[in-house]
Coordinates of C-alpha atoms and ligand atoms in Angstrom, one line a residue:
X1 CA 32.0 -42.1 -25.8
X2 CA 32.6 -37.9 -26.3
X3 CA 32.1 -36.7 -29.7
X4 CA 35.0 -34.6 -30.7
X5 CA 32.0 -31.6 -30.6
X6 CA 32.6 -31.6 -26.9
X7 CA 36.0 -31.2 -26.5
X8 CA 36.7 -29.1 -29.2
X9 CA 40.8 -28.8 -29.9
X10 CA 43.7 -30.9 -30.4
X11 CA 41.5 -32.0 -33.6
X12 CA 44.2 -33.6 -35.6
X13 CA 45.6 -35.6 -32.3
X14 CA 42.1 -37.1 -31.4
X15 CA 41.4 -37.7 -35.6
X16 CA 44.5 -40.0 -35.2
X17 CA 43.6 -41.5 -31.8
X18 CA 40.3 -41.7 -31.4
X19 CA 38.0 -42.1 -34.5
X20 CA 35.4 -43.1 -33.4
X21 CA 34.3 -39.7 -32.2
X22 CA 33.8 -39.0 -36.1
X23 CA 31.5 -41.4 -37.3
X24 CA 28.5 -38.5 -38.3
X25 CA 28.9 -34.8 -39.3
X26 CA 29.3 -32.4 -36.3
X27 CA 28.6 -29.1 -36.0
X28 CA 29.0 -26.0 -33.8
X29 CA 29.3 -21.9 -33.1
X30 CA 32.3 -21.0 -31.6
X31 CA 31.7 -17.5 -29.9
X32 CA 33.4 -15.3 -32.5
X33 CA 30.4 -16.4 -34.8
X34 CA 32.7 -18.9 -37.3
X35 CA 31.0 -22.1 -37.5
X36 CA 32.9 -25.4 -37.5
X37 CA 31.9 -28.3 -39.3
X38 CA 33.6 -31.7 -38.9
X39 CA 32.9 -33.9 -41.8
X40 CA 34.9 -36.9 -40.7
X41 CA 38.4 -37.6 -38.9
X42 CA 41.1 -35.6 -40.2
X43 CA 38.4 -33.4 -41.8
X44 CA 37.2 -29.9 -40.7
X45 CA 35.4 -26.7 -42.4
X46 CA 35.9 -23.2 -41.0
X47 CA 33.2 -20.8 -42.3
X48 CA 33.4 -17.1 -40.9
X49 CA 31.2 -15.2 -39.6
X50 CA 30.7 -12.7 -42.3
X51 CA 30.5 -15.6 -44.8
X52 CA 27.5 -15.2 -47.3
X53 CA 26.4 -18.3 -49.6
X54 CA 28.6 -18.4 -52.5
X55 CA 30.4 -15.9 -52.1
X56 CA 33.9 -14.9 -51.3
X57 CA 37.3 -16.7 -51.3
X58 CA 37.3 -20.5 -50.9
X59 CA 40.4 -22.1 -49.7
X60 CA 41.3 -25.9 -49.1
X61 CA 44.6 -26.8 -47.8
X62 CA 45.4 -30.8 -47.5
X63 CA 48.0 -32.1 -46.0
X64 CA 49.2 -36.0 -45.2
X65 CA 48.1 -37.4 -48.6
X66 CA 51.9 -38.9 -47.7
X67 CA 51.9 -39.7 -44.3
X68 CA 55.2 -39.0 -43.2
X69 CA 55.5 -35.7 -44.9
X70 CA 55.2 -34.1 -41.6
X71 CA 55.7 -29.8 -42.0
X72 CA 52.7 -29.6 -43.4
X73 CA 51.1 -31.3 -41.4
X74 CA 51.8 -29.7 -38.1
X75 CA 51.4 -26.3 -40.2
X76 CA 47.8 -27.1 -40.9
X77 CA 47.6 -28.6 -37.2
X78 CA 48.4 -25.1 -36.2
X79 CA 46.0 -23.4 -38.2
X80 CA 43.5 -25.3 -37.0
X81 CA 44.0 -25.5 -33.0
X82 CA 44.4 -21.2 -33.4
X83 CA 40.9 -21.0 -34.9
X84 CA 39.5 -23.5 -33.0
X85 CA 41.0 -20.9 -29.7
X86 CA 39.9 -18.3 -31.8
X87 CA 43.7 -17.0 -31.7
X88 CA 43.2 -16.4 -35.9
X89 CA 40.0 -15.0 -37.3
X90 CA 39.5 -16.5 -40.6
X91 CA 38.2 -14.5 -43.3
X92 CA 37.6 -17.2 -45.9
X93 CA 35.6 -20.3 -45.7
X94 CA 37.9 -23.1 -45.3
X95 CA 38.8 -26.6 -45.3
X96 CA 41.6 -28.1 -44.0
X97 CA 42.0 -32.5 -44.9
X98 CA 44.4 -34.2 -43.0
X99 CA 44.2 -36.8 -45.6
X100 CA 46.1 -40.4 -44.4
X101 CA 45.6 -40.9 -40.8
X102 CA 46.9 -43.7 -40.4
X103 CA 50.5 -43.6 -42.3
X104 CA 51.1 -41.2 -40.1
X105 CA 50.9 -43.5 -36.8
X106 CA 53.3 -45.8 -39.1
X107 CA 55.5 -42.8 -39.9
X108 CA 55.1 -44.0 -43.5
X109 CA 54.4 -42.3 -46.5
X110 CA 51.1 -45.0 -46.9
X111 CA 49.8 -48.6 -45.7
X112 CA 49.1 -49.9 -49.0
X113 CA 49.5 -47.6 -52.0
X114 CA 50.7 -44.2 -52.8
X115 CA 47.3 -42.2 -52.0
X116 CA 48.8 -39.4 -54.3
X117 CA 47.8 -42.0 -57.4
X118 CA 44.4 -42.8 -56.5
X119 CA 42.1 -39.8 -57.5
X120 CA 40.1 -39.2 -60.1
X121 CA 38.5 -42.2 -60.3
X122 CA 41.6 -44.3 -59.9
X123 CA 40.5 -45.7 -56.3
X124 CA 37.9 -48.3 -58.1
X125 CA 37.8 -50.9 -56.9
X126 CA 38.1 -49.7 -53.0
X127 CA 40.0 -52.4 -52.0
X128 CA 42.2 -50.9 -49.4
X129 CA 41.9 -47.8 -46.7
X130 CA 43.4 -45.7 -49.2
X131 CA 41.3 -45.9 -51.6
X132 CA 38.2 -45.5 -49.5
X133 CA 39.5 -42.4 -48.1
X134 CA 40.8 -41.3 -51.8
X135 CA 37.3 -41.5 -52.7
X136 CA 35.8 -39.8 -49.3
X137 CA 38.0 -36.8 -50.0
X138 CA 36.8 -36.1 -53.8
X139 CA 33.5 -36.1 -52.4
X140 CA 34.3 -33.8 -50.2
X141 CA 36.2 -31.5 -51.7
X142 CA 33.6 -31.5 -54.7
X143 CA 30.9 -30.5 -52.2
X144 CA 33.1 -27.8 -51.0
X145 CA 33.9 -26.0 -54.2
X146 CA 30.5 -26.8 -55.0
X147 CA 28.8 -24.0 -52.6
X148 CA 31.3 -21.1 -54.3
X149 CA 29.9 -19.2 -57.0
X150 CA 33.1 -18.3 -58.5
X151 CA 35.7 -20.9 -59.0
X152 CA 38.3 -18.4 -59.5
X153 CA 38.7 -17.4 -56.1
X154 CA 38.8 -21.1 -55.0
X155 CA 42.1 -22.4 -54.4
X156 CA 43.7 -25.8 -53.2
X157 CA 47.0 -26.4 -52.0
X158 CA 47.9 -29.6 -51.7
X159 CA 50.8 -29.7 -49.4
X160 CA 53.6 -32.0 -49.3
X161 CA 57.3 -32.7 -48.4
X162 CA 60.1 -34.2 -50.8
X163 CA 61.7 -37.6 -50.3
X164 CA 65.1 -35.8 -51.6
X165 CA 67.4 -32.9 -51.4
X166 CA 66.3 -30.5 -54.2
X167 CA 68.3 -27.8 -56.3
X168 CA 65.2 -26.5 -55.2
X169 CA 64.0 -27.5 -52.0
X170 CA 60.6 -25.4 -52.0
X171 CA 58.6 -25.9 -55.3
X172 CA 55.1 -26.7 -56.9
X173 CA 53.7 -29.1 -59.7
X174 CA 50.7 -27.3 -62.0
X175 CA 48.5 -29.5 -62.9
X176 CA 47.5 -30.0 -66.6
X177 CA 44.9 -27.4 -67.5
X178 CA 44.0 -28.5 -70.9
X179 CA 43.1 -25.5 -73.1
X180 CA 43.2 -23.3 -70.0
X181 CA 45.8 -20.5 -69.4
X182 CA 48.0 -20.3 -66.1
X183 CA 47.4 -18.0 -63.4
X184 CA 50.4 -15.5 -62.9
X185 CA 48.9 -14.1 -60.1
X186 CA 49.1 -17.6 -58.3
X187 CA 52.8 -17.9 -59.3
X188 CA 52.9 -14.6 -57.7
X189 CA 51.3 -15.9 -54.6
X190 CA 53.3 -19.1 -54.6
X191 CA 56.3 -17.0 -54.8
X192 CA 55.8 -15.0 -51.7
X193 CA 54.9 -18.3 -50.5
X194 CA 58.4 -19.3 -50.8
X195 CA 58.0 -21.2 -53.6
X196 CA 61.2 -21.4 -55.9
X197 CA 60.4 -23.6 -59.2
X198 CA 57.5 -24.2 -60.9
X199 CA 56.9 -27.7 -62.8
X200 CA 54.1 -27.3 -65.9
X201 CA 52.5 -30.6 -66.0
X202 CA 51.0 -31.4 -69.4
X203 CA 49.3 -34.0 -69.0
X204 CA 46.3 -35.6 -67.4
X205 CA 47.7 -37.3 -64.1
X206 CA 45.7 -39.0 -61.3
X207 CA 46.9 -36.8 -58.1
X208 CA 44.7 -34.6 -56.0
X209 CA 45.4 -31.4 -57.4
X210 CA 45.0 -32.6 -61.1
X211 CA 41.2 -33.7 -60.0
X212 CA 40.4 -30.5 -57.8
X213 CA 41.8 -28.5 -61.2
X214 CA 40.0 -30.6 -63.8
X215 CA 36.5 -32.0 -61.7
X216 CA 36.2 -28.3 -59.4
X217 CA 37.9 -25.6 -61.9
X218 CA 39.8 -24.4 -58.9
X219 CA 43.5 -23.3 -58.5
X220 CA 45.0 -26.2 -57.9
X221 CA 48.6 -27.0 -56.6
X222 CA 50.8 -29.5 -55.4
X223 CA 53.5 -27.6 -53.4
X224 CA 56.3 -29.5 -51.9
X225 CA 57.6 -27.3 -48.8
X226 CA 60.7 -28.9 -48.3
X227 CA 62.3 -32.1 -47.3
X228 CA 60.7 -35.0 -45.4
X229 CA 61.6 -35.2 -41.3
X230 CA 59.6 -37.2 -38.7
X231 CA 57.1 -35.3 -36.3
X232 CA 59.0 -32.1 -34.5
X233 CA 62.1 -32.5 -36.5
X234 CA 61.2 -29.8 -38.9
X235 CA 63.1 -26.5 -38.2
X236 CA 60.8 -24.1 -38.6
X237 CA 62.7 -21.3 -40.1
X238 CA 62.9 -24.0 -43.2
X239 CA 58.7 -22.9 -43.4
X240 CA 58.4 -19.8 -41.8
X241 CA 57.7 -17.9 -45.3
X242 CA 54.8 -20.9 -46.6
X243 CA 53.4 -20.7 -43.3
X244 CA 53.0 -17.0 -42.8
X245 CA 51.8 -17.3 -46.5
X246 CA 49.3 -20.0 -46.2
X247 CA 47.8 -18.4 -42.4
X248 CA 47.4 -14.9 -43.8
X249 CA 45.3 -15.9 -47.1
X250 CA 42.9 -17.6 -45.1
X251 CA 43.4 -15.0 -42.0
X252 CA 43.8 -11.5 -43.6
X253 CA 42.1 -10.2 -46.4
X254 CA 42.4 -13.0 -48.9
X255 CA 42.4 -9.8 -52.0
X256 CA 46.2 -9.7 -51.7
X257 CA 46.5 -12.6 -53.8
X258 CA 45.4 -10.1 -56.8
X259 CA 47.7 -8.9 -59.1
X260 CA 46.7 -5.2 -58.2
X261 CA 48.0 -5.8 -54.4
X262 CA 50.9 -8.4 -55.5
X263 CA 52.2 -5.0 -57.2
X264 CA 53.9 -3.4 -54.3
X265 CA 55.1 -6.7 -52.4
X266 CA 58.9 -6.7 -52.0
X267 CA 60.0 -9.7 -54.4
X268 CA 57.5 -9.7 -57.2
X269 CA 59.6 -12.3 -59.6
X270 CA 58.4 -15.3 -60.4
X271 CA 59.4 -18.5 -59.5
X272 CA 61.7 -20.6 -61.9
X273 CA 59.7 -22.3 -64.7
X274 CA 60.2 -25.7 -66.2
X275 CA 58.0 -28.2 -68.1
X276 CA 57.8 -31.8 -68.1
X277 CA 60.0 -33.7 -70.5
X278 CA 60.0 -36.7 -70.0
X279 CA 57.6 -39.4 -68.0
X280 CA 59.8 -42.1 -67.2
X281 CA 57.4 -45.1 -65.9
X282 CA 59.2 -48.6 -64.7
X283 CA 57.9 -52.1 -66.3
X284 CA 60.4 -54.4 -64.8
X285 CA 61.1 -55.2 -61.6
X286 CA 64.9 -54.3 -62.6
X287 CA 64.8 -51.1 -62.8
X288 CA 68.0 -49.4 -62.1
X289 CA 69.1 -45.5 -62.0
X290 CA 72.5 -44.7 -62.9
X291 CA 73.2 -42.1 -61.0
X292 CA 73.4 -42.1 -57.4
X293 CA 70.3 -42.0 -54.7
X294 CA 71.5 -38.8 -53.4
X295 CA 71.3 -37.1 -56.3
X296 CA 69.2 -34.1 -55.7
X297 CA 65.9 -33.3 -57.4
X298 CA 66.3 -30.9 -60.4
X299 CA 70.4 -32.2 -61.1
X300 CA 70.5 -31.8 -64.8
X301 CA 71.9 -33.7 -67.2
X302 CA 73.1 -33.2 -70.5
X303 CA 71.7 -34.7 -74.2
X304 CA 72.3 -38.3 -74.7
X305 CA 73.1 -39.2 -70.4
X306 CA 71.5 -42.4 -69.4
X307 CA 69.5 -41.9 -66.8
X308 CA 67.5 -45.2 -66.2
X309 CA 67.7 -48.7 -67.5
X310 CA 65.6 -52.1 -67.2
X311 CA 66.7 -55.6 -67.4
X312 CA 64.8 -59.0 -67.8
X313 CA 65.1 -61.6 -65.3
X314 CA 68.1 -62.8 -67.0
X315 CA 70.0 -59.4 -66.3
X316 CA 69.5 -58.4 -70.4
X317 CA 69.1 -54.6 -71.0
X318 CA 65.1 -54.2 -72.0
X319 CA 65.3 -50.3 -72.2
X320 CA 67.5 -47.4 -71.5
X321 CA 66.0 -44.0 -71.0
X322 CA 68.7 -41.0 -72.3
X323 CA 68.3 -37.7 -72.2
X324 CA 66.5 -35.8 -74.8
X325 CA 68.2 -32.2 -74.9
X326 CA 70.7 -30.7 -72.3
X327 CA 70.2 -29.2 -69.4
X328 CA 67.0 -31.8 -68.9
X329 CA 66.6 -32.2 -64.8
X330 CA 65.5 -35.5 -62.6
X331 CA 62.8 -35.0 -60.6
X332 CA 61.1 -37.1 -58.1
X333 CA 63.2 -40.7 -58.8
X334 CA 61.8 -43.4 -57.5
X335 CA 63.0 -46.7 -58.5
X336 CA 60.6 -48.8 -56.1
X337 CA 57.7 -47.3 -57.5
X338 CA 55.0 -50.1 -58.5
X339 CA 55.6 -51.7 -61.8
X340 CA 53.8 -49.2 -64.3
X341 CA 53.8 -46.6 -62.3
X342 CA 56.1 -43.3 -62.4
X343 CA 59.6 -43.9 -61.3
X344 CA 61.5 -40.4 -62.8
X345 CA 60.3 -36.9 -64.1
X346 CA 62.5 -35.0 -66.7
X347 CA 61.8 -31.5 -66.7
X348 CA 63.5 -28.5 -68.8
X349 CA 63.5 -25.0 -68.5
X350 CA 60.8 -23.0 -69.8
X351 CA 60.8 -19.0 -70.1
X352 CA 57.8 -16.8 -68.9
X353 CA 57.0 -16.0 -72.5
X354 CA 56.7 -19.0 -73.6
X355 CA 54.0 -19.8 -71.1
X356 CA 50.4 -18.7 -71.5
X357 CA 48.8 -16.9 -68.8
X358 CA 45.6 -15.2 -68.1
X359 CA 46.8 -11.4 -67.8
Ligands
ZN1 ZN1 54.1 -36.2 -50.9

């Protein structure tokens, strides 16, 4: 058996096919002096050349928490075959997670559970794949952030497609900060990114960019880039302006994600704001929307509109969710969620100076 060490590209393709060639830490020089480190399948570390201990911008990108959420994914496959061929020179340390291998041989957006649900802490007991690899990338990713001597200049994108047509097709969820203030700068940068809408969340959640931001005190995100399409059905156009974003912070001098340089960029507004309103969580197994399944993400409704209601097994109305003020949005509906779990967002508008930032 080769070790993936001595072939050295199509990482992602023999991480899928082959994983056995992953079983221990590998490690190697490629001739522009970066050095690659493979921690496990799906899992590699770029650190440049010029890279000195601690210091310097500190970037993770993961992709394929959701296995059939495919731009990303070939995105980051990209990024990583051109430094592997030394086509890009990186000029941040990086690591790139290709996080469920095998939903994506399924085409599935998981085997057992939503992965997306399963971090900090909540894949005890490791009873499935999942949450075994749930708990494999925390580790990682806590050892990563762990070398940087300043978390602010560490960022993780956690990239994903939506399940529906959107209002706003390209947006990002900020995780719950607690007492700490939001980062215009990286609204800035998600922006040029392409990003459209910003969601505030304000609460504690268990999804990978609420544990990088809480356990790792990193910029954390979780950026949808558009809408789910199997492998090679993405039009690229659709992600030209994330992935030109997401290569040159890692591939260019990673300052121009300072306000000083975001100054002079050609669309400096930020992206639409809104904060969560509701959390709308289903308890019965009759759990109905009522409004249609194409409805897109961020349709508002108005004061008083039903949105969702449950029933008991005899088809009696438990609970009715309305509504709270107009113009309140749907976001990410998902009435097969498992029972307890998150089946609808409701998010409102929120104005720039009403948020807090940290300039
Ligand atoms: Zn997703």
């Amino acid at each position: 058996m080769s070790l993936f060490a001595s072939q050295r590209t199509e990482f992602l393709h023999h991480s899928r096919t082959a994983p056995e060639q992953f079983t221990h830490t590998q490690e190697w020089w490629l001739p522009n002096q970066t050095q690659v480190v493979v921690h496990a399948a799906g899992i590699i570390e770029f650190i440049p050349s010029e890279y000195e201990k601690g210091k310097g911008s500190h970037v993770l990108y993961s992709c394929g928490v959701h296995g059939n959420e495919t731009a990303p994914i070939e995105i980051c496959n990209d990024l990583v075959e051109a430094l592997l061929a030394q086509t890009v020179t990186l000029t941040v340390r990086l690591m790139v997670q290709f996080a469920n291998l095998p939903a994506m041989d399924i085409a599935q957006r998981f085997i057992s559970e939503n992965m997306n649900r399963l971090f900090c802490g909540a894949h005890e007991p490791q009873h499935n794949a999942e949450r075994v690899r749930a708990a494999q990338l925390e580790q990682l990713t806590i050892a990563f952030f762990a070398q940087a001597d300043d978390p602010s200049i560490c960022y993780h994108y956690d990239l994903h497609t939506a399940i529906k047509d959107s209002a706003y097709p390209r947006f990002a969820v900020y995780p719950f900060l607690h007492d700490k203030a939001y980062s215009k700068a990286q609204l800035l940068w998600l922006a040029k990114a392409g990003i459209q809408a910003v969601l505030f969340s304000e609460s504690p959640t268990t999804t990978y960019s609420y544990f990088s931001s809480l356990q790792c005190s990193v910029h954390s995100f979780t950026v949808e880039l558009g809408k789910v399409k199997p492998f090679g059905q993405n039009d690229i156009a659709d992600f030209a302006q994330a992935r030109t974003a997401l290569f040159d912070l890692v591939s260019v001098d990673s300052s121009h994600v300072t306000d000083s340089s975001l100054q002079g960029a050609t669309d400096p507004s930020l992206p639409v704001l809104f904060r969560i309103k509701q959390m709308i969580l289903r308890h019965a197994e009759d759990f109905k929307f009522h409004f249609s399944d194409d409805t897109p993400n961020f349709t508002a409704f108005n004061q008083g509109d039903v949105l969702a209601s449950e029933y008991d097994e005899y088809g009696a109305l438990l609970q009715s969710y309305t509504c709270v003020q107009d113009a309140e949005a749907i976001v990410f509906p998902n009435a097969n969620v498992t029972l307890g779990q998150r089946a609808l967002l409701t998010v409102v508008p929120v104005t720039e100076q009403e948020c807090t930032f940290d300039v």
